[in-house]
Amino acid sequence: MSPHALLDIHLTEGDADRALRSDVRTGLTAEPKTLPPKWFYDARGSALFEEITALPEYYPTRTEAALLARSVDEIAVASGAETLVELGSGSSSKTRLLLDAFGRTGTLRRYVPQDVSESALRLAMDALAVEYPDLELHGVVGDFTMHLDRLPREGRRMVAFLGGTIGNLTRDERYAFLRQLRGVLEPGEQLLLGTGLVVDESVMVPAYDDAAGVTAEFNRNVLHVLNRELRADFDVEAFAHRALWDAENSWIEMRLVAQRAMTVHVAELDLTVEFAAGEEMRTEISTKFRPDGVAEALEECGFRVAQTWTDPDDRFSLTLGTA
Ligand code: AVJ
């Protein structure tokens, strides 16, 4: 890594392994069974997600990217931040739009990408060090629901949480997250939040159930992860993908449906689980918001909404909140 790049590691492989074991034991013994979406993203899962973002049905990524492209200059001016923190930065692809806009306003000194994947973070930082030689890089390997208090504090910060990933949290988890984030920010520091909006079901559901079956593979990938990491014996192909809109909770839900009765052993957990034929296991929620729902959540958690940007089809919004 370049001389002015730092990397803090708050999440080791051992921590991740303990969290996986605990999540899987809890989820597979719950009624109904659930698995948290964070375990989709091994190397294959991350590659499948990248493929999803290019599918014709999956509008969120390209909608947010286009919205960000037309709004970044206003965002950079409204922000004036010295430090850009990005939660769940992944490949940092949308980051360049922000970095370039801040390059035009001239306030930014430092970029702090945070991700659970150390390898993804190192790759992204190596590329950025070459592209933005004057930018200080301070990576953080961590979990955005756990390690907010350990984010670097240098410079006045804008924390970007893009992609609609906040939608993976339930209402209670979302409020806890926003309150915790507000708690670690100084007055005047900011949050730039990307959120998917509620649109017609005929648009939302296919985005999570594409014709090419990539999302189905992505969904089933979590079973490959369990087979490999926990020596489980899921017959992965015996689970079907299902996506549905839950209007009451205002979220898209992804499930894996057992196509026949099965007994699954998870050797590393010394756990045996029964699936009935047709049994459904929840693997992800993706909450979609009404425009005032985002502002309301931010304000209830101690942020003041400075400005909101929405795409022409009202599918996605970016909200700048000030602590
Ligand atoms: C990465 C959480 C924003 O919820 O749209 C894509 C993940 N799941 N297709 C989303 C996802 C199925 C995605 N997020």
GROMACS .gro file of C-alpha atoms and ligand atoms in nm:
model
  337
    1MET     CA    1   0.000   0.000   0.000
    2SER     CA    2   0.111   0.358  -0.062
    3PRO     CA    3   0.298   0.550   0.211
    4HIS     CA    4   0.002   0.764   0.315
    5ALA     CA    5  -0.245   0.478   0.338
    6LEU     CA    6  -0.349   0.327   0.671
    7LEU     CA    7  -0.559   0.021   0.742
    8ASP     CA    8  -0.734  -0.045   1.075
    9ILE     CA    9  -0.857  -0.397   1.136
   10HIS     CA   10  -1.147  -0.428   1.380
   11LEU     CA   11  -1.277  -0.751   1.239
   12THR     CA   12  -1.048  -1.051   1.208
   13GLU     CA   13  -1.123  -1.381   1.032
   14GLY     CA   14  -1.177  -1.534   1.375
   15ASP     CA   15  -1.441  -1.270   1.461
   16ALA     CA   16  -1.619  -1.331   1.131
   17ASP     CA   17  -1.613  -1.706   1.186
   18ARG     CA   18  -1.762  -1.672   1.535
   19ALA     CA   19  -2.033  -1.440   1.403
   20LEU     CA   20  -2.116  -1.683   1.120
   21ARG     CA   21  -2.147  -1.974   1.362
   22SER     CA   22  -2.370  -1.781   1.596
   23ASP     CA   23  -2.590  -1.639   1.316
   24VAL     CA   24  -2.634  -1.981   1.155
   25ARG     CA   25  -2.713  -2.160   1.478
   26THR     CA   26  -2.967  -1.894   1.574
   27GLY     CA   27  -3.119  -1.872   1.226
   28LEU     CA   28  -3.151  -2.243   1.153
   29THR     CA   29  -3.308  -2.321   1.490
   30ALA     CA   30  -3.555  -2.030   1.467
   31GLU     CA   31  -3.916  -2.069   1.357
   32PRO     CA   32  -3.942  -1.973   1.072
   33LYS     CA   33  -3.578  -2.029   0.974
   34THR     CA   34  -3.375  -1.728   0.865
   35LEU     CA   35  -3.020  -1.649   0.752
   36PRO     CA   36  -2.879  -1.294   0.753
   37PRO     CA   37  -2.788  -1.147   0.411
   38LYS     CA   38  -2.434  -1.053   0.513
   39TRP     CA   39  -2.321  -1.413   0.450
   40PHE     CA   40  -2.403  -1.395   0.077
   41TYR     CA   41  -2.082  -1.210   0.008
   42ASP     CA   42  -1.793  -1.453  -0.029
   43ALA     CA   43  -1.588  -1.408  -0.350
   44ARG     CA   44  -1.852  -1.583  -0.563
   45GLY     CA   45  -2.140  -1.401  -0.393
   46SER     CA   46  -1.972  -1.064  -0.443
   47ALA     CA   47  -1.915  -1.146  -0.811
   48LEU     CA   48  -2.282  -1.251  -0.846
   49PHE     CA   49  -2.391  -0.925  -0.682
   50GLU     CA   50  -2.178  -0.731  -0.932
   51GLU     CA   51  -2.357  -0.927  -1.207
   52ILE     CA   52  -2.695  -0.841  -1.053
   53THR     CA   53  -2.616  -0.470  -1.067
   54ALA     CA   54  -2.588  -0.495  -1.447
   55LEU     CA   55  -2.915  -0.689  -1.501
   56PRO     CA   56  -3.193  -0.511  -1.692
   57GLU     CA   57  -3.442  -0.576  -1.408
   58TYR     CA   58  -3.216  -0.457  -1.125
   59TYR     CA   59  -3.269  -0.080  -1.143
   60PRO     CA   60  -3.137   0.037  -0.800
   61THR     CA   61  -2.763   0.051  -0.876
   62ARG     CA   62  -2.787   0.230  -1.209
   63THR     CA   63  -3.060   0.461  -1.078
   64GLU     CA   64  -2.849   0.560  -0.779
   65ALA     CA   65  -2.536   0.598  -0.994
   66ALA     CA   66  -2.719   0.829  -1.238
   67LEU     CA   67  -2.871   1.027  -0.952
   68LEU     CA   68  -2.534   1.058  -0.784
   69ALA     CA   69  -2.373   1.165  -1.112
   70ARG     CA   70  -2.614   1.456  -1.151
   71SER     CA   71  -2.612   1.553  -0.783
   72VAL     CA   72  -2.250   1.514  -0.671
   73ASP     CA   73  -2.148   1.872  -0.731
   74GLU     CA   74  -2.440   1.999  -0.521
   75ILE     CA   75  -2.362   1.738  -0.257
   76ALA     CA   76  -1.995   1.838  -0.239
   77VAL     CA   77  -2.086   2.207  -0.212
   78ALA     CA   78  -2.356   2.143   0.051
   79SER     CA   79  -2.115   1.922   0.244
   80GLY     CA   80  -1.776   2.090   0.247
   81ALA     CA   81  -1.639   1.784   0.429
   82GLU     CA   82  -1.266   1.722   0.483
   83THR     CA   83  -1.310   1.349   0.532
   84LEU     CA   84  -1.534   1.119   0.331
   85VAL     CA   85  -1.621   0.800   0.518
   86GLU     CA   86  -1.794   0.529   0.314
   87LEU     CA   87  -1.970   0.245   0.496
   88GLY     CA   88  -1.975  -0.086   0.308
   89SER     CA   89  -1.754   0.061   0.036
   90GLY     CA   90  -1.702  -0.269  -0.151
   91SER     CA   91  -1.537  -0.194  -0.484
   92SER     CA   92  -1.572   0.184  -0.420
   93SER     CA   93  -1.714   0.233  -0.770
   94LYS     CA   94  -1.959   0.515  -0.685
   95THR     CA   95  -1.692   0.671  -0.469
   96ARG     CA   96  -1.503   0.812  -0.764
   97LEU     CA   97  -1.800   1.033  -0.850
   98LEU     CA   98  -1.789   1.182  -0.500
   99LEU     CA   99  -1.409   1.208  -0.490
  100ASP     CA  100  -1.404   1.389  -0.824
  101ALA     CA  101  -1.676   1.633  -0.712
  102PHE     CA  102  -1.491   1.704  -0.387
  103GLY     CA  103  -1.178   1.750  -0.600
  104ARG     CA  104  -1.360   2.036  -0.775
  105THR     CA  105  -1.464   2.204  -0.447
  106GLY     CA  106  -1.124   2.140  -0.290
  107THR     CA  107  -1.224   2.068   0.073
  108LEU     CA  108  -1.155   1.695   0.088
  109ARG     CA  109  -0.828   1.567   0.236
  110ARG     CA  110  -0.906   1.208   0.327
  111TYR     CA  111  -1.111   0.904   0.225
  112VAL     CA  112  -1.204   0.640   0.482
  113PRO     CA  113  -1.353   0.330   0.316
  114GLN     CA  114  -1.503   0.076   0.556
  115ASP     CA  115  -1.590  -0.280   0.460
  116VAL     CA  116  -1.613  -0.626   0.615
  117SER     CA  117  -1.389  -0.766   0.343
  118GLU     CA  118  -1.020  -0.690   0.397
  119SER     CA  119  -0.930  -0.819   0.050
  120ALA     CA  120  -1.191  -0.600  -0.125
  121LEU     CA  121  -1.073  -0.302   0.079
  122ARG     CA  122  -0.705  -0.352  -0.006
  123LEU     CA  123  -0.782  -0.387  -0.377
  124ALA     CA  124  -0.997  -0.072  -0.377
  125MET     CA  125  -0.737   0.127  -0.179
  126ASP     CA  126  -0.449   0.021  -0.404
  127ALA     CA  127  -0.638   0.146  -0.709
  128LEU     CA  128  -0.743   0.472  -0.539
  129ALA     CA  129  -0.387   0.541  -0.421
  130VAL     CA  130  -0.278   0.550  -0.785
  131GLU     CA  131  -0.579   0.747  -0.912
  132TYR     CA  132  -0.585   1.003  -0.626
  133PRO     CA  133  -0.221   1.046  -0.519
  134ASP     CA  134  -0.295   1.352  -0.301
  135LEU     CA  135  -0.574   1.188  -0.104
  136GLU     CA  136  -0.500   1.038   0.237
  137LEU     CA  137  -0.648   0.687   0.260
  138HIS     CA  138  -0.748   0.534   0.589
  139GLY     CA  139  -0.927   0.201   0.544
  140VAL     CA  140  -1.127   0.034   0.818
  141VAL     CA  141  -1.205  -0.338   0.817
  142GLY     CA  142  -1.520  -0.359   1.023
  143ASP     CA  143  -1.892  -0.420   1.044
  144PHE     CA  144  -2.106  -0.107   1.011
  145THR     CA  145  -2.352  -0.234   1.271
  146MET     CA  146  -2.073  -0.296   1.526
  147HIS     CA  147  -1.772  -0.070   1.490
  148LEU     CA  148  -1.902   0.283   1.428
  149ASP     CA  149  -1.736   0.411   1.744
  150ARG     CA  150  -1.398   0.314   1.602
  151LEU     CA  151  -1.421   0.520   1.282
  152PRO     CA  152  -1.129   0.762   1.247
  153ARG     CA  153  -1.220   1.111   1.370
  154GLU     CA  154  -0.974   1.331   1.179
  155GLY     CA  155  -1.130   1.616   0.981
  156ARG     CA  156  -1.495   1.716   0.950
  157ARG     CA  157  -1.664   1.405   0.815
  158MET     CA  158  -1.941   1.313   0.573
  159VAL     CA  159  -2.040   0.949   0.614
  160ALA     CA  160  -2.180   0.799   0.292
  161PHE     CA  161  -2.399   0.492   0.324
  162LEU     CA  162  -2.507   0.418  -0.031
  163GLY     CA  163  -2.666   0.141  -0.236
  164GLY     CA  164  -2.980   0.112  -0.028
  165THR     CA  165  -2.800  -0.127   0.207
  166ILE     CA  166  -2.976   0.031   0.506
  167GLY     CA  167  -3.280  -0.153   0.364
  168ASN     CA  168  -3.131  -0.482   0.488
  169LEU     CA  169  -3.206  -0.370   0.845
  170THR     CA  170  -3.540  -0.407   1.018
  171ARG     CA  171  -3.701  -0.091   1.155
  172ASP     CA  172  -3.558  -0.148   1.503
  173GLU     CA  173  -3.211  -0.225   1.368
  174ARG     CA  174  -3.228   0.082   1.142
  175TYR     CA  175  -3.316   0.316   1.426
  176ALA     CA  176  -3.047   0.164   1.647
  177PHE     CA  177  -2.794   0.207   1.367
  178LEU     CA  178  -2.890   0.570   1.294
  179ARG     CA  179  -2.887   0.664   1.662
  180GLN     CA  180  -2.550   0.500   1.710
  181LEU     CA  181  -2.410   0.680   1.406
  182ARG     CA  182  -2.551   1.012   1.526
  183GLY     CA  183  -2.385   0.942   1.860
  184VAL     CA  184  -2.035   0.912   1.712
  185LEU     CA  185  -2.068   1.224   1.492
  186GLU     CA  186  -1.982   1.577   1.603
  187PRO     CA  187  -2.243   1.847   1.546
  188GLY     CA  188  -2.216   1.962   1.185
  189GLU     CA  189  -2.083   1.631   1.054
  190GLN     CA  190  -2.305   1.461   0.795
  191LEU     CA  191  -2.464   1.143   0.666
  192LEU     CA  192  -2.533   1.088   0.295
  193LEU     CA  193  -2.788   0.808   0.284
  194GLY     CA  194  -2.897   0.619  -0.030
  195THR     CA  195  -3.241   0.459  -0.005
  196GLY     CA  196  -3.461   0.262  -0.244
  197LEU     CA  197  -3.813   0.404  -0.267
  198VAL     CA  198  -4.145   0.218  -0.289
  199VAL     CA  199  -4.244   0.183  -0.654
  200ASP     CA  200  -4.484  -0.047  -0.837
  201GLU     CA  201  -4.463  -0.409  -0.731
  202SER     CA  202  -4.425  -0.504  -1.098
  203VAL     CA  203  -4.097  -0.309  -1.098
  204MET     CA  204  -3.966  -0.407  -0.754
  205VAL     CA  205  -4.025  -0.782  -0.758
  206PRO     CA  206  -3.852  -0.863  -1.092
  207ALA     CA  207  -3.549  -0.667  -0.967
  208TYR     CA  208  -3.514  -0.946  -0.709
  209ASP     CA  209  -3.626  -1.229  -0.939
  210ASP     CA  210  -3.456  -1.176  -1.273
  211ALA     CA  211  -3.525  -1.381  -1.585
  212ALA     CA  212  -3.163  -1.495  -1.617
  213GLY     CA  213  -3.168  -1.646  -1.267
  214VAL     CA  214  -2.865  -1.457  -1.136
  215THR     CA  215  -3.045  -1.347  -0.819
  216ALA     CA  216  -3.155  -1.707  -0.762
  217GLU     CA  217  -2.789  -1.817  -0.779
  218PHE     CA  218  -2.691  -1.530  -0.547
  219ASN     CA  219  -2.960  -1.637  -0.299
  220ARG     CA  220  -2.857  -2.005  -0.308
  221ASN     CA  221  -2.492  -1.903  -0.273
  222VAL     CA  222  -2.540  -1.861   0.101
  223LEU     CA  223  -2.590  -2.239   0.119
  224HIS     CA  224  -2.257  -2.294  -0.062
  225VAL     CA  225  -2.098  -2.066   0.199
  226LEU     CA  226  -2.244  -2.279   0.481
  227ASN     CA  227  -2.137  -2.602   0.311
  228ARG     CA  228  -1.780  -2.478   0.281
  229GLU     CA  229  -1.732  -2.277   0.601
  230LEU     CA  230  -1.932  -2.495   0.840
  231ARG     CA  231  -1.909  -2.832   0.662
  232ALA     CA  232  -2.285  -2.840   0.608
  233ASP     CA  233  -2.441  -3.075   0.353
  234PHE     CA  234  -2.715  -2.864   0.193
  235ASP     CA  235  -2.827  -3.000  -0.144
  236VAL     CA  236  -2.815  -2.649  -0.285
  237GLU     CA  237  -3.008  -2.730  -0.602
  238ALA     CA  238  -3.299  -2.861  -0.394
  239PHE     CA  239  -3.381  -2.503  -0.283
  240ALA     CA  240  -3.579  -2.269  -0.506
  241HIS     CA  241  -3.550  -1.891  -0.506
  242ARG     CA  242  -3.851  -1.680  -0.417
  243ALA     CA  243  -3.888  -1.300  -0.398
  244LEU     CA  244  -4.202  -1.129  -0.271
  245TRP     CA  245  -4.323  -0.781  -0.177
  246ASP     CA  246  -4.440  -0.751   0.183
  247ALA     CA  247  -4.658  -0.438   0.174
  248GLU     CA  248  -4.716  -0.430   0.547
  249ASN     CA  249  -4.345  -0.416   0.628
  250SER     CA  250  -4.265  -0.224   0.310
  251TRP     CA  251  -3.987  -0.464   0.214
  252ILE     CA  252  -3.889  -0.711  -0.055
  253GLU     CA  253  -3.819  -1.046   0.102
  254MET     CA  254  -3.602  -1.319  -0.047
  255ARG     CA  255  -3.654  -1.678   0.056
  256LEU     CA  256  -3.517  -2.022  -0.020
  257VAL     CA  257  -3.790  -2.284  -0.059
  258ALA     CA  258  -3.712  -2.650   0.017
  259GLN     CA  259  -3.833  -2.851  -0.284
  260ARG     CA  260  -3.865  -3.170  -0.078
  261ALA     CA  261  -3.828  -3.280   0.284
  262MET     CA  262  -3.461  -3.277   0.382
  263THR     CA  263  -3.236  -3.343   0.679
  264VAL     CA  264  -2.933  -3.115   0.680
  265HIS     CA  265  -2.624  -3.163   0.897
  266VAL     CA  266  -2.401  -2.872   0.989
  267ALA     CA  267  -2.090  -3.060   1.102
  268GLU     CA  268  -1.902  -2.763   1.250
  269LEU     CA  269  -2.201  -2.678   1.469
  270ASP     CA  270  -2.288  -3.037   1.548
  271LEU     CA  271  -2.639  -2.940   1.437
  272THR     CA  272  -2.907  -3.134   1.249
  273VAL     CA  273  -3.194  -2.941   1.091
  274GLU     CA  274  -3.511  -3.070   0.931
  275PHE     CA  275  -3.676  -2.897   0.634
  276ALA     CA  276  -4.034  -2.987   0.545
  277ALA     CA  277  -4.126  -3.003   0.175
  278GLY     CA  278  -4.219  -2.647   0.075
  279GLU     CA  279  -4.067  -2.490   0.387
  280GLU     CA  280  -3.945  -2.134   0.331
  281MET     CA  281  -3.636  -1.980   0.488
  282ARG     CA  282  -3.592  -1.601   0.480
  283THR     CA  283  -3.249  -1.488   0.356
  284GLU     CA  284  -3.290  -1.112   0.303
  285ILE     CA  285  -3.517  -0.815   0.351
  286SER     CA  286  -3.472  -0.504   0.139
  287THR     CA  287  -3.684  -0.222   0.278
  288LYS     CA  288  -3.820   0.038   0.037
  289PHE     CA  289  -3.911   0.381   0.175
  290ARG     CA  290  -4.168   0.652   0.121
  291PRO     CA  291  -3.985   0.983   0.070
  292ASP     CA  292  -4.098   1.128   0.404
  293GLY     CA  293  -4.011   0.799   0.578
  294VAL     CA  294  -3.639   0.860   0.525
  295ALA     CA  295  -3.655   1.217   0.658
  296GLU     CA  296  -3.865   1.104   0.952
  297ALA     CA  297  -3.620   0.830   1.051
  298LEU     CA  298  -3.324   1.068   1.025
  299GLU     CA  299  -3.494   1.337   1.229
  300GLU     CA  300  -3.610   1.096   1.496
  301CYS     CA  301  -3.250   0.983   1.531
  302GLY     CA  302  -3.112   1.331   1.580
  303PHE     CA  303  -3.021   1.440   1.227
  304ARG     CA  304  -3.149   1.750   1.052
  305VAL     CA  305  -3.231   1.689   0.684
  306ALA     CA  306  -3.030   1.938   0.479
  307GLN     CA  307  -3.130   1.828   0.129
  308THR     CA  308  -3.282   1.536  -0.066
  309TRP     CA  309  -3.219   1.432  -0.427
  310THR     CA  310  -3.454   1.191  -0.608
  311ASP     CA  311  -3.431   1.041  -0.957
  312PRO     CA  312  -3.692   1.141  -1.220
  313ASP     CA  313  -3.888   0.815  -1.174
  314ASP     CA  314  -3.895   0.842  -0.793
  315ARG     CA  315  -3.719   0.508  -0.749
  316PHE     CA  316  -3.423   0.607  -0.536
  317SER     CA  317  -3.320   0.896  -0.318
  318LEU     CA  318  -3.011   1.044  -0.162
  319THR     CA  319  -3.057   1.234   0.162
  320LEU     CA  320  -2.802   1.457   0.328
  321GLY     CA  321  -2.854   1.472   0.703
  322THR     CA  322  -2.657   1.692   0.942
  323ALA     CA  323  -2.572   1.586   1.295
  324AVJ     C1  324  -2.678  -0.465  -0.164
  324AVJ     C2  325  -2.847  -0.484   0.002
  324AVJ     C3  326  -2.856  -0.306  -0.156
  324AVJ     O1  327  -3.110  -0.512  -0.124
  324AVJ     O2  328  -3.103  -0.454  -0.333
  324AVJ     C4  329  -2.964  -0.744  -0.463
  324AVJ     C5  330  -2.876  -0.677  -0.228
  324AVJ     N1  331  -3.023  -0.867  -0.299
  324AVJ     N2  332  -3.042  -0.842  -0.510
  324AVJ     C6  333  -3.051  -0.498  -0.231
  324AVJ     C7  334  -2.953  -0.759  -0.328
  324AVJ     C8  335  -3.077  -0.918  -0.411
  324AVJ     C9  336  -2.900  -0.530  -0.237
  324AVJ     N3  337  -2.822  -0.449  -0.138
   0.00000   0.00000   0.00000
